[in-house]
């Protein structure tokens, strides 16, 4: 059985929440071992605020890289068919020949660092035929909110197992501080995750969650 994806509990835990959402999106609840939950929480929220307060600056890129490598190793060492790949810099974009788009087409998921008032993590889970991206943002926004008015970004709470935002592709590749922009190329990062048992070949037809 799949569980609905989760929202963050605070202003700081978008990183671990999104990483755990990726695992929840890819696997049945009964398949997910407690070691993953424990280690994601253990190694995230590692950044200190300017006042020296632990965790209040969220999760670092180094922590995400470590978790990606740990999850990939965990998948190879156990019976859980999980694989993970860390991307950074110019390899992180939305478009043709993008590793992220390829992962979405093949049934994978992508944890991306983007801008949403501050640096923020969200989960990409699919792509529509018109190129818009299905995303689960762990920051809760009511469906009635007008926060994204005029941006082309849609809020939908009807698909809790897969997404709560529909985002135009051109939102992501911007380098300025704008909603869901990936930001400056040199600062970009993403983690691609797959359930190797359900991973599609490059030629397979994408399934849409609508």
Tab-separated table of C-alpha atoms in Angstrom:
chain	number	residue	atom	x	y	z
A	1	UNK	CA	0.000	0.000	0.000
A	2	UNK	CA	1.246	3.499	-0.840
A	3	UNK	CA	1.011	6.328	1.690
A	4	UNK	CA	0.147	9.954	0.896
A	5	UNK	CA	3.207	12.163	0.610
A	6	UNK	CA	3.974	14.273	3.650
A	7	UNK	CA	4.236	17.976	4.380
A	8	UNK	CA	7.084	19.392	6.389
A	9	UNK	CA	6.523	19.920	10.114
A	10	UNK	CA	8.514	23.154	10.388
A	11	UNK	CA	10.119	25.873	8.290
A	12	UNK	CA	13.358	23.879	8.060
A	13	UNK	CA	12.725	20.209	7.249
A	14	UNK	CA	11.937	20.397	3.519
A	15	UNK	CA	15.103	18.392	2.771
A	16	UNK	CA	14.467	15.247	4.819
A	17	UNK	CA	10.731	15.411	4.152
A	18	UNK	CA	11.297	15.495	0.392
A	19	UNK	CA	13.877	12.708	0.461
A	20	UNK	CA	11.509	10.489	2.439
A	21	UNK	CA	8.672	11.451	0.079
A	22	UNK	CA	10.770	10.214	-2.828
A	23	UNK	CA	11.144	6.816	-1.172
A	24	UNK	CA	7.438	6.739	-0.284
A	25	UNK	CA	6.513	7.641	-3.867
A	26	UNK	CA	8.612	4.806	-5.295
A	27	UNK	CA	7.851	2.017	-2.816
A	28	UNK	CA	4.969	0.425	-0.974
A	29	UNK	CA	4.742	1.286	2.716
A	30	UNK	CA	5.457	-2.308	3.688
A	31	UNK	CA	8.718	-2.318	1.717
A	32	UNK	CA	10.350	0.688	3.366
A	33	UNK	CA	12.844	-0.307	6.096
A	34	UNK	CA	13.262	1.821	9.234
A	35	UNK	CA	16.978	2.301	8.532
A	36	UNK	CA	16.126	4.688	5.698
A	37	UNK	CA	13.885	6.863	7.856
A	38	UNK	CA	16.433	6.905	10.684
A	39	UNK	CA	19.409	7.805	8.506
A	40	UNK	CA	17.652	10.453	6.428
A	41	UNK	CA	16.693	12.260	9.625
A	42	UNK	CA	20.100	11.640	11.210
A	43	UNK	CA	22.154	13.150	8.382
A	44	UNK	CA	19.906	16.053	7.347
A	45	UNK	CA	19.159	19.413	9.026
A	46	UNK	CA	22.896	19.914	9.384
A	47	UNK	CA	23.101	23.657	8.649
A	48	UNK	CA	23.459	26.328	11.334
A	49	UNK	CA	21.747	29.707	11.265
A	50	UNK	CA	23.727	32.946	11.409
A	51	UNK	CA	23.084	32.883	15.165
A	52	UNK	CA	24.657	29.430	15.458
A	53	UNK	CA	21.350	27.621	15.892
A	54	UNK	CA	21.555	23.996	14.668
A	55	UNK	CA	19.177	22.938	11.897
A	56	UNK	CA	17.646	26.371	11.370
A	57	UNK	CA	19.291	26.769	7.969
A	58	UNK	CA	17.981	23.453	6.720
A	59	UNK	CA	19.939	20.759	4.916
A	60	UNK	CA	23.226	21.261	3.085
A	61	UNK	CA	24.227	20.119	-0.380
A	62	UNK	CA	26.901	17.933	1.179
A	63	UNK	CA	24.286	16.173	3.305
A	64	UNK	CA	22.127	15.547	0.239
A	65	UNK	CA	25.121	14.167	-1.658
A	66	UNK	CA	25.934	11.878	1.266
A	67	UNK	CA	22.324	10.674	1.524
A	68	UNK	CA	22.179	9.994	-2.212
A	69	UNK	CA	25.332	7.897	-2.016
A	70	UNK	CA	24.147	6.139	1.148
A	71	UNK	CA	20.745	5.282	-0.369
A	72	UNK	CA	22.388	3.916	-3.506
A	73	UNK	CA	24.730	1.767	-1.430
A	74	UNK	CA	21.872	0.628	0.783
A	75	UNK	CA	19.938	-0.488	-2.284
A	76	UNK	CA	22.898	-2.497	-3.576
A	77	UNK	CA	23.547	-4.106	-0.198
A	78	UNK	CA	19.968	-5.097	0.629
A	79	UNK	CA	16.870	-6.516	-1.006
A	80	UNK	CA	15.349	-3.068	-1.556
A	81	UNK	CA	15.718	-2.294	-5.299
A	82	UNK	CA	16.563	1.370	-4.742
A	83	UNK	CA	19.120	3.344	-6.740
A	84	UNK	CA	20.159	6.969	-6.430
A	85	UNK	CA	22.318	9.411	-8.382
A	86	UNK	CA	23.486	12.878	-7.335
A	87	UNK	CA	23.624	15.663	-9.939
A	88	UNK	CA	25.035	19.162	-9.664
A	89	UNK	CA	25.800	22.225	-11.748
A	90	UNK	CA	25.000	22.344	-15.447
A	91	UNK	CA	23.564	18.824	-15.477
A	92	UNK	CA	20.588	20.091	-13.440
A	93	UNK	CA	17.969	21.586	-15.768
A	94	UNK	CA	14.583	20.814	-17.281
A	95	UNK	CA	14.418	20.110	-21.001
A	96	UNK	CA	15.410	17.773	-23.759
A	97	UNK	CA	18.346	15.489	-22.931
A	98	UNK	CA	17.993	16.348	-19.242
A	99	UNK	CA	18.779	13.568	-16.781
A	100	UNK	CA	15.844	14.792	-14.704
A	101	UNK	CA	13.309	14.550	-17.528
A	102	UNK	CA	14.678	11.144	-18.470
A	103	UNK	CA	14.246	9.937	-14.887
A	104	UNK	CA	10.644	11.159	-14.803
A	105	UNK	CA	9.871	9.435	-18.098
A	106	UNK	CA	11.249	6.192	-16.719
A	107	UNK	CA	9.180	6.175	-13.549
A	108	UNK	CA	11.780	7.695	-11.253
A	109	UNK	CA	11.641	10.758	-9.040
A	110	UNK	CA	13.904	13.762	-8.581
A	111	UNK	CA	14.627	15.702	-5.405
A	112	UNK	CA	15.637	19.206	-6.514
A	113	UNK	CA	16.942	22.256	-4.732
A	114	UNK	CA	15.114	25.357	-5.940
A	115	UNK	CA	14.025	28.806	-4.818
A	116	UNK	CA	10.767	29.417	-2.952
A	117	UNK	CA	11.279	32.543	-0.829
A	118	UNK	CA	14.477	30.800	0.313
A	119	UNK	CA	16.399	27.768	-0.922
A	120	UNK	CA	14.026	24.850	-0.735
A	121	UNK	CA	13.695	21.160	-1.651
A	122	UNK	CA	10.774	19.672	-3.586
A	123	UNK	CA	10.021	16.394	-5.366
A	124	UNK	CA	9.461	16.058	-9.129
A	125	UNK	CA	7.363	13.023	-10.064
A	126	UNK	CA	6.246	13.346	-13.687
A	127	UNK	CA	5.949	15.342	-16.889
A	128	UNK	CA	2.772	16.144	-18.812
A	129	UNK	CA	2.588	15.982	-22.639
A	130	UNK	CA	2.798	19.793	-22.817
A	131	UNK	CA	6.058	19.782	-20.856
A	132	UNK	CA	4.689	20.933	-17.511
A	133	UNK	CA	6.210	19.198	-14.491
A	134	UNK	CA	4.331	17.417	-11.720
A	135	UNK	CA	5.810	18.325	-8.366
A	136	UNK	CA	5.125	17.658	-4.697
A	137	UNK	CA	6.130	20.660	-2.625
A	138	UNK	CA	6.290	19.794	1.096
A	139	UNK	CA	5.318	23.378	1.966
A	140	UNK	CA	1.544	23.268	2.383
A	141	UNK	CA	-0.492	25.832	0.442
A	142	UNK	CA	-4.311	25.664	0.395
A	143	UNK	CA	-5.827	25.008	-3.020
A	144	UNK	CA	-7.802	28.245	-2.680
A	145	UNK	CA	-4.640	30.327	-2.229
A	146	UNK	CA	-3.840	32.993	-4.831
A	147	UNK	CA	-0.118	32.841	-4.040
A	148	UNK	CA	0.822	31.664	-7.547
A	149	UNK	CA	-1.537	33.957	-9.446
A	150	UNK	CA	-0.001	35.063	-12.732
A	151	UNK	CA	2.882	32.580	-12.594
A	152	UNK	CA	1.314	29.675	-14.496
A	153	UNK	CA	1.893	27.451	-11.442
A	154	UNK	CA	-1.161	25.455	-10.393
A	155	UNK	CA	-1.947	24.015	-6.961
A	156	UNK	CA	-3.824	20.712	-6.875
A	157	UNK	CA	-4.500	18.677	-3.732
A	158	UNK	CA	-6.336	15.897	-5.560
A	159	UNK	CA	-3.295	13.643	-6.076
A	160	UNK	CA	-1.693	13.229	-2.617
A	161	UNK	CA	0.280	10.148	-3.666
A	162	UNK	CA	2.102	11.960	-6.469
A	163	UNK	CA	1.927	15.766	-6.703
A	164	UNK	CA	0.388	19.001	-5.447
A	165	UNK	CA	1.783	21.462	-7.984
A	166	UNK	CA	1.829	21.630	-11.778
A	167	UNK	CA	4.723	23.846	-12.854
A	168	UNK	CA	5.588	25.227	-16.320
A	169	UNK	CA	8.972	23.922	-17.409
A	170	UNK	CA	10.370	27.397	-18.019
A	171	UNK	CA	9.943	28.265	-14.329
A	172	UNK	CA	12.757	25.900	-13.384
A	173	UNK	CA	15.609	26.992	-15.629
A	174	UNK	CA	15.648	30.603	-14.435
A	175	UNK	CA	18.712	31.753	-12.533
A	176	UNK	CA	17.027	34.544	-10.562
A	177	UNK	CA	15.246	34.228	-7.224
A	178	UNK	CA	11.788	33.445	-8.585
A	179	UNK	CA	9.226	30.787	-7.568
A	180	UNK	CA	10.623	27.312	-8.279
A	181	UNK	CA	13.682	28.578	-10.149
A	182	UNK	CA	16.672	26.219	-9.969
A	183	UNK	CA	18.860	29.288	-9.559
A	184	UNK	CA	22.464	29.946	-10.645
A	185	UNK	CA	23.821	27.020	-12.639
A	186	UNK	CA	26.873	26.542	-10.430
A	187	UNK	CA	24.676	26.151	-7.326
A	188	UNK	CA	22.172	23.639	-8.674
A	189	UNK	CA	21.695	20.127	-7.354
A	190	UNK	CA	19.322	17.195	-7.742
A	191	UNK	CA	19.028	13.612	-6.554
A	192	UNK	CA	17.515	11.055	-8.935
A	193	UNK	CA	15.908	7.992	-7.362
A	194	UNK	CA	14.514	4.813	-8.901
A	195	UNK	CA	12.723	1.677	-7.891
A	196	UNK	CA	14.791	-0.684	-10.041
A	197	UNK	CA	11.942	-3.171	-10.132
A	198	UNK	CA	9.564	-0.708	-11.825
A	199	UNK	CA	12.131	1.376	-13.719
A	200	UNK	CA	11.197	1.726	-17.373
A	201	UNK	CA	13.522	1.479	-20.314
A	202	UNK	CA	14.386	4.652	-22.178
A	203	UNK	CA	11.912	3.695	-24.909
A	204	UNK	CA	8.970	3.043	-22.608
A	205	UNK	CA	5.920	5.265	-22.664
A	206	UNK	CA	5.542	7.580	-19.677
A	207	UNK	CA	2.477	7.188	-17.459
A	208	UNK	CA	0.756	10.356	-16.378
A	209	UNK	CA	-0.833	10.767	-12.973
A	210	UNK	CA	-3.977	12.637	-13.913
